[in-house]
Short mmCIF file of C-alpha atoms and ligand atoms in Angstrom, two decimals:
data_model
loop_
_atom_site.label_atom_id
_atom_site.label_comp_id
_atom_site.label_asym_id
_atom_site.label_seq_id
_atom_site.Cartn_x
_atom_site.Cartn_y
_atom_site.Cartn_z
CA UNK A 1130 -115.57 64.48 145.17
CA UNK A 1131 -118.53 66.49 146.99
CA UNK A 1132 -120.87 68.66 145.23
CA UNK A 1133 -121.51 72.09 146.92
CA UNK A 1134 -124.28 74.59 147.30
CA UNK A 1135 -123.41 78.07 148.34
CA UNK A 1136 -126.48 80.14 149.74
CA UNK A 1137 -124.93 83.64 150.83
CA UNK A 1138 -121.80 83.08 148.58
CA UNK A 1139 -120.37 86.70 148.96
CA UNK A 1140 -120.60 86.58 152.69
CA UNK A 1141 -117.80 86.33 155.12
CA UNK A 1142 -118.28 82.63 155.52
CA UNK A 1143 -119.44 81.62 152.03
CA UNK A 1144 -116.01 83.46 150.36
CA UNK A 1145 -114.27 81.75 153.05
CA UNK A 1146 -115.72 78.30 152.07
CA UNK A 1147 -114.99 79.19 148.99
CA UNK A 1148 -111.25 79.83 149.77
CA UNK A 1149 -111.48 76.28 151.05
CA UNK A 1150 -112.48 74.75 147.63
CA UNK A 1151 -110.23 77.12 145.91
CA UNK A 1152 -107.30 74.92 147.36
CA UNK A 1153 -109.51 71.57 147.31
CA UNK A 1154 -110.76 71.63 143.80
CA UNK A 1155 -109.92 67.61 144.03
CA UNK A 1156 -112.25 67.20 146.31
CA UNK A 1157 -115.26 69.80 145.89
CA UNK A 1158 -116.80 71.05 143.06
CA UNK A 1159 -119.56 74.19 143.74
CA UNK A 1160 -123.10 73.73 141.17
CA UNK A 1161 -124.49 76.60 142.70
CA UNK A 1162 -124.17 79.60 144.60
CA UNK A 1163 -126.19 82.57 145.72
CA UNK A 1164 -126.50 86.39 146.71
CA UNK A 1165 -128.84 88.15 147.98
CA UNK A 1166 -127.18 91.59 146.42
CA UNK A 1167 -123.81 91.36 145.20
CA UNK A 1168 -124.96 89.95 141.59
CA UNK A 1169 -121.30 90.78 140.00
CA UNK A 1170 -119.24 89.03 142.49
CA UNK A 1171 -121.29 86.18 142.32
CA UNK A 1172 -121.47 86.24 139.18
CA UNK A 1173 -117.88 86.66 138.81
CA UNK A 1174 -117.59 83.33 141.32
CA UNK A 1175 -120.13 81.09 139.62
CA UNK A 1176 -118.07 82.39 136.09
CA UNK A 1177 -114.65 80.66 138.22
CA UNK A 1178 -116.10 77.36 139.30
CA UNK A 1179 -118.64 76.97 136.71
CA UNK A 1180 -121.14 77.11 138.66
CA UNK A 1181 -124.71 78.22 138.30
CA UNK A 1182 -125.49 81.97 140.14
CA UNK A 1183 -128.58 83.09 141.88
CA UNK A 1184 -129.20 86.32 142.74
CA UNK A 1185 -131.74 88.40 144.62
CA UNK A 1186 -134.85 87.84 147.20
CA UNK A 1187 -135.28 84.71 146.34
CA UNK A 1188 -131.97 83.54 145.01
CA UNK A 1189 -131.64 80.65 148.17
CA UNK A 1190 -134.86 79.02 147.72
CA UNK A 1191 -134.58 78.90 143.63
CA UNK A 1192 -130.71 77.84 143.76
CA UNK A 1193 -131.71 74.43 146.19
CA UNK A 1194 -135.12 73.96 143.85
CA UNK A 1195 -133.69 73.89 140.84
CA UNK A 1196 -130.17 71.91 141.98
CA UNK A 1197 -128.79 68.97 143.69
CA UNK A 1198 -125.79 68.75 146.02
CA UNK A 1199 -124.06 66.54 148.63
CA UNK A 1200 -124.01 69.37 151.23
CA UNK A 1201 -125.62 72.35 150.93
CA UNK A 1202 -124.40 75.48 153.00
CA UNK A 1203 -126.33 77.30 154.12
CA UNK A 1204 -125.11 80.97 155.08
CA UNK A 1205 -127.65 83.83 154.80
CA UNK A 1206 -128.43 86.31 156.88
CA UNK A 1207 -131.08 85.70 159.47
CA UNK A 1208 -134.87 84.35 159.26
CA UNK A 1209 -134.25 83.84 155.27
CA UNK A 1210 -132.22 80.38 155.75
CA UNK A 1211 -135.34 78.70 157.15
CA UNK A 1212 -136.92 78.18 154.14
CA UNK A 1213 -134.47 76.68 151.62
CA UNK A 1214 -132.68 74.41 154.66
CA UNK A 1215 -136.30 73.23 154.49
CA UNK A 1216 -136.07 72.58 150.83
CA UNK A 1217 -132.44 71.51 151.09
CA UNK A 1218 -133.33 69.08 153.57
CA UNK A 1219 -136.27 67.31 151.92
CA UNK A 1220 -134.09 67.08 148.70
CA UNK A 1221 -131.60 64.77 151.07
CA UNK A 1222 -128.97 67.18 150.81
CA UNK A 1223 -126.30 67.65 153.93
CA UNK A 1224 -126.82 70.81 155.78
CA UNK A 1225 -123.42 72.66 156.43
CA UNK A 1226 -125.04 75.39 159.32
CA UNK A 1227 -123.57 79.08 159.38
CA UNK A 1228 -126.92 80.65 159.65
CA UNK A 1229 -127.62 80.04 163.52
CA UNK A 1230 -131.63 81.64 163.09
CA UNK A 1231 -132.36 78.69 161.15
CA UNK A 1232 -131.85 75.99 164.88
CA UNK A 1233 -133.16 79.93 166.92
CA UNK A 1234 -136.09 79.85 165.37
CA UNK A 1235 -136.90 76.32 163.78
CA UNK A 1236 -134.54 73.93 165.44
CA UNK A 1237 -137.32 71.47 166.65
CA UNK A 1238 -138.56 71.58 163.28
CA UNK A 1239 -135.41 71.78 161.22
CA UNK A 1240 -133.82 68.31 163.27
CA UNK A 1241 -137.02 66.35 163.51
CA UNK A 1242 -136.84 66.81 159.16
CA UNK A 1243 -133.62 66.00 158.93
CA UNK A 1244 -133.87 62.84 161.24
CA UNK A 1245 -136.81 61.51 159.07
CA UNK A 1246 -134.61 62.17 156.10
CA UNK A 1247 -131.58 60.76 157.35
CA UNK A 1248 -129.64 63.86 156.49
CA UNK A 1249 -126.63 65.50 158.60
CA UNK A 1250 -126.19 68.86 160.14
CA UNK A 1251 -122.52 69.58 159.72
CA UNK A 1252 -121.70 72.81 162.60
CA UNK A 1253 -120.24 75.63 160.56
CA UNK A 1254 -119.71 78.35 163.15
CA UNK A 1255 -116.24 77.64 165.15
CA UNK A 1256 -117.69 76.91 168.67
CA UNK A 1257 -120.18 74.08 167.23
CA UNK A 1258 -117.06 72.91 165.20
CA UNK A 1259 -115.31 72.37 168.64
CA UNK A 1260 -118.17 70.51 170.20
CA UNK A 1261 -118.57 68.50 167.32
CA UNK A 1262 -114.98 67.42 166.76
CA UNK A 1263 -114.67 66.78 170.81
CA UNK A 1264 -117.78 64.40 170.78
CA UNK A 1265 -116.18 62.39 167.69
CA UNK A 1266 -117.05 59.08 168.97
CA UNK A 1267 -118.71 59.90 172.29
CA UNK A 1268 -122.45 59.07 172.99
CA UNK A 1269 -124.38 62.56 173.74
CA UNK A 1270 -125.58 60.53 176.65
CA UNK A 1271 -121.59 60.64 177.94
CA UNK A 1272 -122.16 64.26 178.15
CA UNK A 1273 -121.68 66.13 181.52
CA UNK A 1274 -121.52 70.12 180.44
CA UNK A 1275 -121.04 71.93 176.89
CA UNK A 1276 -118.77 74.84 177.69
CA UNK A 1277 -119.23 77.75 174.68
CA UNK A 1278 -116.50 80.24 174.58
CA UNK A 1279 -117.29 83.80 173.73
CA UNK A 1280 -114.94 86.18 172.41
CA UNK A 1281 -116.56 88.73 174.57
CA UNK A 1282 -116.95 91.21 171.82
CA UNK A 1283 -115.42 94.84 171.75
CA UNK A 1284 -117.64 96.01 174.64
CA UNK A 1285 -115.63 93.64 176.91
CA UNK A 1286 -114.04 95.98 179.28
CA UNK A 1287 -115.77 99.09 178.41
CA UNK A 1288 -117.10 101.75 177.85
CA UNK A 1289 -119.15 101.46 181.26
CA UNK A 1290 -122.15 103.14 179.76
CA UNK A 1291 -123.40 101.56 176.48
CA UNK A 1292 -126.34 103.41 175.48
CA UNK A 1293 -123.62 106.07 173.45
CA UNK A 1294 -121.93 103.40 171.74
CA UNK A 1295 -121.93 104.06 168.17
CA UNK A 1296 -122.56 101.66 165.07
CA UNK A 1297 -119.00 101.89 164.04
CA UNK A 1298 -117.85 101.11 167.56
CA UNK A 1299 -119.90 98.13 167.46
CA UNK A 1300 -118.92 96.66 164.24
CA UNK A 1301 -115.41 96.71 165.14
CA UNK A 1302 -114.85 93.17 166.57
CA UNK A 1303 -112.01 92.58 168.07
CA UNK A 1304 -110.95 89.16 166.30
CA UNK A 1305 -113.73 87.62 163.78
CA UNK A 1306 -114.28 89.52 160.46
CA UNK A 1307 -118.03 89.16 160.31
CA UNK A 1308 -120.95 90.51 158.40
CA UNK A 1309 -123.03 93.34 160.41
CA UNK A 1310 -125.74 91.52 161.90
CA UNK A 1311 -124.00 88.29 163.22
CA UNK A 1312 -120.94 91.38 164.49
CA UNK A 1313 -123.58 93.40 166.29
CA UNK A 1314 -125.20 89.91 168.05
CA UNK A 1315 -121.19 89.35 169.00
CA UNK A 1316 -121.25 92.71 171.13
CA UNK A 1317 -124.55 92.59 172.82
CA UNK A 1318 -123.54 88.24 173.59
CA UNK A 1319 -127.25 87.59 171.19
CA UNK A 1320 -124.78 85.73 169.13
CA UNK A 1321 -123.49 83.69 172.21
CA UNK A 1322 -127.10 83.34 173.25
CA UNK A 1323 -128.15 82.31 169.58
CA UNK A 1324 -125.34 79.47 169.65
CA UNK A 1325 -126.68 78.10 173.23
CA UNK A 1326 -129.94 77.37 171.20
CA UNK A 1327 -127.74 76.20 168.28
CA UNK A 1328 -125.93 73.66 170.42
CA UNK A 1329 -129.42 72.51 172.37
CA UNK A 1330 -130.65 71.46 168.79
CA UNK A 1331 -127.61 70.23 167.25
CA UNK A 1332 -126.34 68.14 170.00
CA UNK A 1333 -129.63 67.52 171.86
CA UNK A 1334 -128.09 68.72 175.00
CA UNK A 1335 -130.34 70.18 177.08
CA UNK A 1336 -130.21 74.26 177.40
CA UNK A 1337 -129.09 73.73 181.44
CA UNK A 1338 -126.13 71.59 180.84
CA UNK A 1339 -124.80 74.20 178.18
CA UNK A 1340 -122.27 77.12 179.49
CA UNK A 1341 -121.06 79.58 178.36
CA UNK A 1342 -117.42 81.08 179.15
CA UNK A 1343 -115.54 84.24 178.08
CA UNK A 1344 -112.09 83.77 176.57
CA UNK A 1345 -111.10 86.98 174.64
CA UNK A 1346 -108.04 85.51 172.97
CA UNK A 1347 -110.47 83.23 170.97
CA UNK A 1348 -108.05 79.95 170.74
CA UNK A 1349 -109.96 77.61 172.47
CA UNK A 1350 -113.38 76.66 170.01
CA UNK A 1351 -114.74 75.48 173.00
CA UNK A 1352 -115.12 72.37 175.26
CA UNK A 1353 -117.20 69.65 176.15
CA UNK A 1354 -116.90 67.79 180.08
CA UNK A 1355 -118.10 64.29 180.31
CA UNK A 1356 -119.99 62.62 183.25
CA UNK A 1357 -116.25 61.00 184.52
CA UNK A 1358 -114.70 64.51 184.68
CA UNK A 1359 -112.69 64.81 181.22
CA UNK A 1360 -113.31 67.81 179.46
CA UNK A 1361 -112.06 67.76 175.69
CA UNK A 1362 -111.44 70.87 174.01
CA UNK A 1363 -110.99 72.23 170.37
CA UNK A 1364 -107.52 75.04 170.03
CA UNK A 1365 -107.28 76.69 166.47
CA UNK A 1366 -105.83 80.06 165.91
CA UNK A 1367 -108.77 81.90 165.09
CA UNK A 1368 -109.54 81.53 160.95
CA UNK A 1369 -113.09 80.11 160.48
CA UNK A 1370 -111.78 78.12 157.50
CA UNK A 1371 -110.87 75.85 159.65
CA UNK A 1372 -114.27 74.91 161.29
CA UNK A 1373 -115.83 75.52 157.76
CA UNK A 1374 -113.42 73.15 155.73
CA UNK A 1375 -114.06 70.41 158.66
CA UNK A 1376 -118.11 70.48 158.07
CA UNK A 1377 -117.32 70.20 154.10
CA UNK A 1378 -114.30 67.03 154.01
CA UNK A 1379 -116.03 65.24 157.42
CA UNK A 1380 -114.97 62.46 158.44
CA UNK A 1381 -112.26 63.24 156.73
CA UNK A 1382 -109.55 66.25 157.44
CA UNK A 1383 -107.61 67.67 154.38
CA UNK A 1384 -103.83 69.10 154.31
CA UNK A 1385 -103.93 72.90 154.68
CA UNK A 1386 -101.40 75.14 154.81
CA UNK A 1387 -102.73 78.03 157.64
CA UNK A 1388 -101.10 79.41 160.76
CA UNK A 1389 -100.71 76.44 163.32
CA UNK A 1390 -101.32 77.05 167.12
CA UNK A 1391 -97.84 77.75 168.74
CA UNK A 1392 -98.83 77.48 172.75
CA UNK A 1393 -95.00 78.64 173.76
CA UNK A 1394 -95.58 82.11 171.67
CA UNK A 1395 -99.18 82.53 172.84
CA UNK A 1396 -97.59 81.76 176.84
CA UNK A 1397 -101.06 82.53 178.52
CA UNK A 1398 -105.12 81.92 177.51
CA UNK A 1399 -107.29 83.53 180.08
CA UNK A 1400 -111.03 82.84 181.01
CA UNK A 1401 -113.68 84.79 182.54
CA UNK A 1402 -117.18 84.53 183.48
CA UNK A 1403 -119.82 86.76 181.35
CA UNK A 1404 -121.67 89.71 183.18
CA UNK A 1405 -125.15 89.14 183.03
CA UNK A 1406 -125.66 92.88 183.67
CA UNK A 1407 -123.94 94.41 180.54
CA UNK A 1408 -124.68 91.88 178.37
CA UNK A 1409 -128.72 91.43 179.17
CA UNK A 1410 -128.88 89.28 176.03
CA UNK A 1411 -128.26 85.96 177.41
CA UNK A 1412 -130.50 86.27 180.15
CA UNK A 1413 -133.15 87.16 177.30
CA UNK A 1414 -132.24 83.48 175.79
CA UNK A 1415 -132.52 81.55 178.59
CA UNK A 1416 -135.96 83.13 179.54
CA UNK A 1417 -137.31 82.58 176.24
CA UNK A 1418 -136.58 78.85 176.47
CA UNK A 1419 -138.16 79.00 179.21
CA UNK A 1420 -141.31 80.33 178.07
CA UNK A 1421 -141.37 77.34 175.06
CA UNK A 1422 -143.65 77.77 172.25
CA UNK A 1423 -142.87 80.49 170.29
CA UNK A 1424 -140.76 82.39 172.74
CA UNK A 1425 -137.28 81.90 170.55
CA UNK A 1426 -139.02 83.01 167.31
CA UNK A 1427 -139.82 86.27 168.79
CA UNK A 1428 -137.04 86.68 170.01
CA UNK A 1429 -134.62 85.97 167.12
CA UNK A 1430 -137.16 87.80 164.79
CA UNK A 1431 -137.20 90.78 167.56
CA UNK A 1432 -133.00 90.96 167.21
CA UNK A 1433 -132.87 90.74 163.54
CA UNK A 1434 -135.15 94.09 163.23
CA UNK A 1435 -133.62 96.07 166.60
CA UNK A 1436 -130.29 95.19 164.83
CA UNK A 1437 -131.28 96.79 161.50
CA UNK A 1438 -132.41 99.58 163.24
CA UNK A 1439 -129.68 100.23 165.42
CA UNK A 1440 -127.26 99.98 162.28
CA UNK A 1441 -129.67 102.61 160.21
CA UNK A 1442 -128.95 104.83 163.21
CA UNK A 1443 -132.93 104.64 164.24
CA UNK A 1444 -132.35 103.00 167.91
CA UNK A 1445 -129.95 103.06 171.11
CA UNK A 1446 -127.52 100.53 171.44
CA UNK A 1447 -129.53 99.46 174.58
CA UNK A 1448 -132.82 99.31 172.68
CA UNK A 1449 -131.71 96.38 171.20
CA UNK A 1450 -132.30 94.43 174.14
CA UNK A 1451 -134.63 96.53 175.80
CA UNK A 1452 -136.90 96.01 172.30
CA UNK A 1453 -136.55 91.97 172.89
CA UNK A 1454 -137.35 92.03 176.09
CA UNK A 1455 -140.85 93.93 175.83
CA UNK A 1456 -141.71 91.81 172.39
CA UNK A 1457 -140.80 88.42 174.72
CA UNK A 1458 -143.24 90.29 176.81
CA UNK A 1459 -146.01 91.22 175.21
CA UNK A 1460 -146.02 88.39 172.25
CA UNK A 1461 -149.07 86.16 172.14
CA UNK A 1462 -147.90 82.39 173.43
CA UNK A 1463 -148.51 80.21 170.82
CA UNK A 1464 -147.00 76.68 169.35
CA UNK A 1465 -143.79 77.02 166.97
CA UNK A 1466 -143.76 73.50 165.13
CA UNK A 1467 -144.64 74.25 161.59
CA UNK A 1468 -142.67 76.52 159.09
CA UNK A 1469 -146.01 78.74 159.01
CA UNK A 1470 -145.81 79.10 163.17
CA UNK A 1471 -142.18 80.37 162.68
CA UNK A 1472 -142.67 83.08 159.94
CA UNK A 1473 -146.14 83.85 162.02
CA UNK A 1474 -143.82 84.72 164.93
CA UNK A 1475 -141.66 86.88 162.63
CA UNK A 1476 -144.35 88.67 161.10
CA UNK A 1477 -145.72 89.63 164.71
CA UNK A 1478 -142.81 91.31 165.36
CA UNK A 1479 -142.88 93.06 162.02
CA UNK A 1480 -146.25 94.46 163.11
CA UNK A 1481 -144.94 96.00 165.47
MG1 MG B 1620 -119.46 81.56 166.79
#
């Protein structure tokens, strides 16, 4: 049996995992879970699994101090799951990764920790799952491309100009039930972008040899080619339990009774390439890699706070990107290799 820690428990993914110990209670047992607001359903959740509940600003950080855990996952929104993966990770604890800010904005830190403490990152978000399960057994080394798919969000086909689009029309993805943020990055591709960075650190792939590929119907996880030619791929209906369950029971897989994929029904899955000029975002990521240093903090710090603003009706829909771009611009270059450099980064863009 593996103990569990919950951070962001009455999230999308953390109910989910939940749902996944629900019908494993053989094999998991939760000792703590947290919440940044919702103290009554966590409450309520710690109350079902007997678990301890934290709530509140610093709920994450105090539920991986004051417990220990096999794997602890990690799914909070934004720049906050920095610091208790941190903790988490000097404890010895498994890191099971939802919160893609944390490899954004501290993945050179973040894997260099967990390699001197001999500690696995187990991919929570369904594209990372994909890689992960297609390189079971492969060398990195073997590696030719990383494909990412990409939903393509609800601003696929339209509307041709996006500065009007509302915050409703935003949040309405088309086939993942997400929270707000990590729904909003899905429409302008930052998401996509974020899990480029998430897949460099992860994998140690390097940034050029990862693609990225739309596929609205959202059945293939994504794919890996190796250097002979093969490319592997990952096909789930779409239910994130299935990516999340994998990074809890790995190696092993446990019996589950979900939709299965039925390829005759489903007749066609089509493929795309993204369009760089509506979705300005993942140029943005691959010119902050470029720039090194800090250039990722800035610009994951810069999306969390054009995102909050665009959902509190203060911004554009275009500002988003347009505010990321002139904070990649104007930000000071310095080094981003200490937990102090990172939250540095985010505080300059706070200043602001
Ligand atoms: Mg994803």
């Amino acid at each position: 049996m593996k103990s569990l820690i919950i951070l962001g428990a009455t999230g999308s993914i953390g109910m989910n995992a939940i749902d996944v110990v629900r019908t494993h209670r053989e094999d998991f047992r939760i000792v703590a879970m947290s919440a940044l607001r919702s103290k009554e359903k966590c409450e309520a959740l710690s109350a079902e699994f007997g678990a301890k509940a934290y709530v509140g600003e610093d709920a994450a950080v105090r539920a991986v101090e004051e417990n220990d855990a096999d794997i602890c996952l990690v799914s909070t929104v934004g720049v906050s799951g920095i610091k208790p993966t941190l903790i988490a990770i000097e404890k010895g604890m498994d890191i099971a990764l939802a919160t893609k800010e944390v490899m954004v904005m501290a993945g050179e830190l973040v894997t260099r920790k967990a390699k001197e403490k001999n500690v696995k990152f187990l991919p929570v978000d369904s594209e990372h799952s994909a890689i992960f399960q297609c390189l079971n057994g492969w060398d990195v080394s073997e590696v030719d491309k990383l494909i990412l798919t990409a939903s393509g969000g609800p601003f696929l086909n339209g509307p041709e100009d996006l500065s009007k689009v509302s915050v409703e029309e935003a949040l309405n993805h088309p086939r993942w039930k997400m929270g707000a943020k990590v729904t909003i990055d899905s429409s302008t591709m930052m998401n996509k972008g974020f899990e480029i960075l998430e897949a460099r650190w992860l994998f140690d792939v390097p940034v050029r040899d990862i693609d990225t590929v739309v596929h609205p119907e959202s059945i293939v996880h994504s794919l890996v080619t190796f250097k002979d030619g093969a490319t592997m791929a990952q096909l789930s209906p779409p239910d994130m339990r299935v990516a999340i369950q994998y990074a809890l029971s790995y190696p092993k897989r446990l019996t589950a009774e979900r939709a299965r994929l039925d390829l005759a029904k489903l007749a066609s899955l089509t493929f795309r390439a993204p369009d760089p000029v509506r979705f300005p975002c993942l140029r943005l990521v691959k010119e902050a890699c470029e720039m090194g240093g800090c250039a990722t903090a800035i610009m994951a710090a810069a999306d969390e706070r054009a995102v909050a603003e665009f959902i509190a009706g203060k911004i554009k829909y275009t500002d988003i990107a347009a505010f990321i771009e002139k904070c990649l611009e104007e930000a000071p270059r310095f080094e981003c290799s200490s937990y102090e450099e990172i939250m540095a980064a985010a505080d300059w863009v706070e200043g602001r």
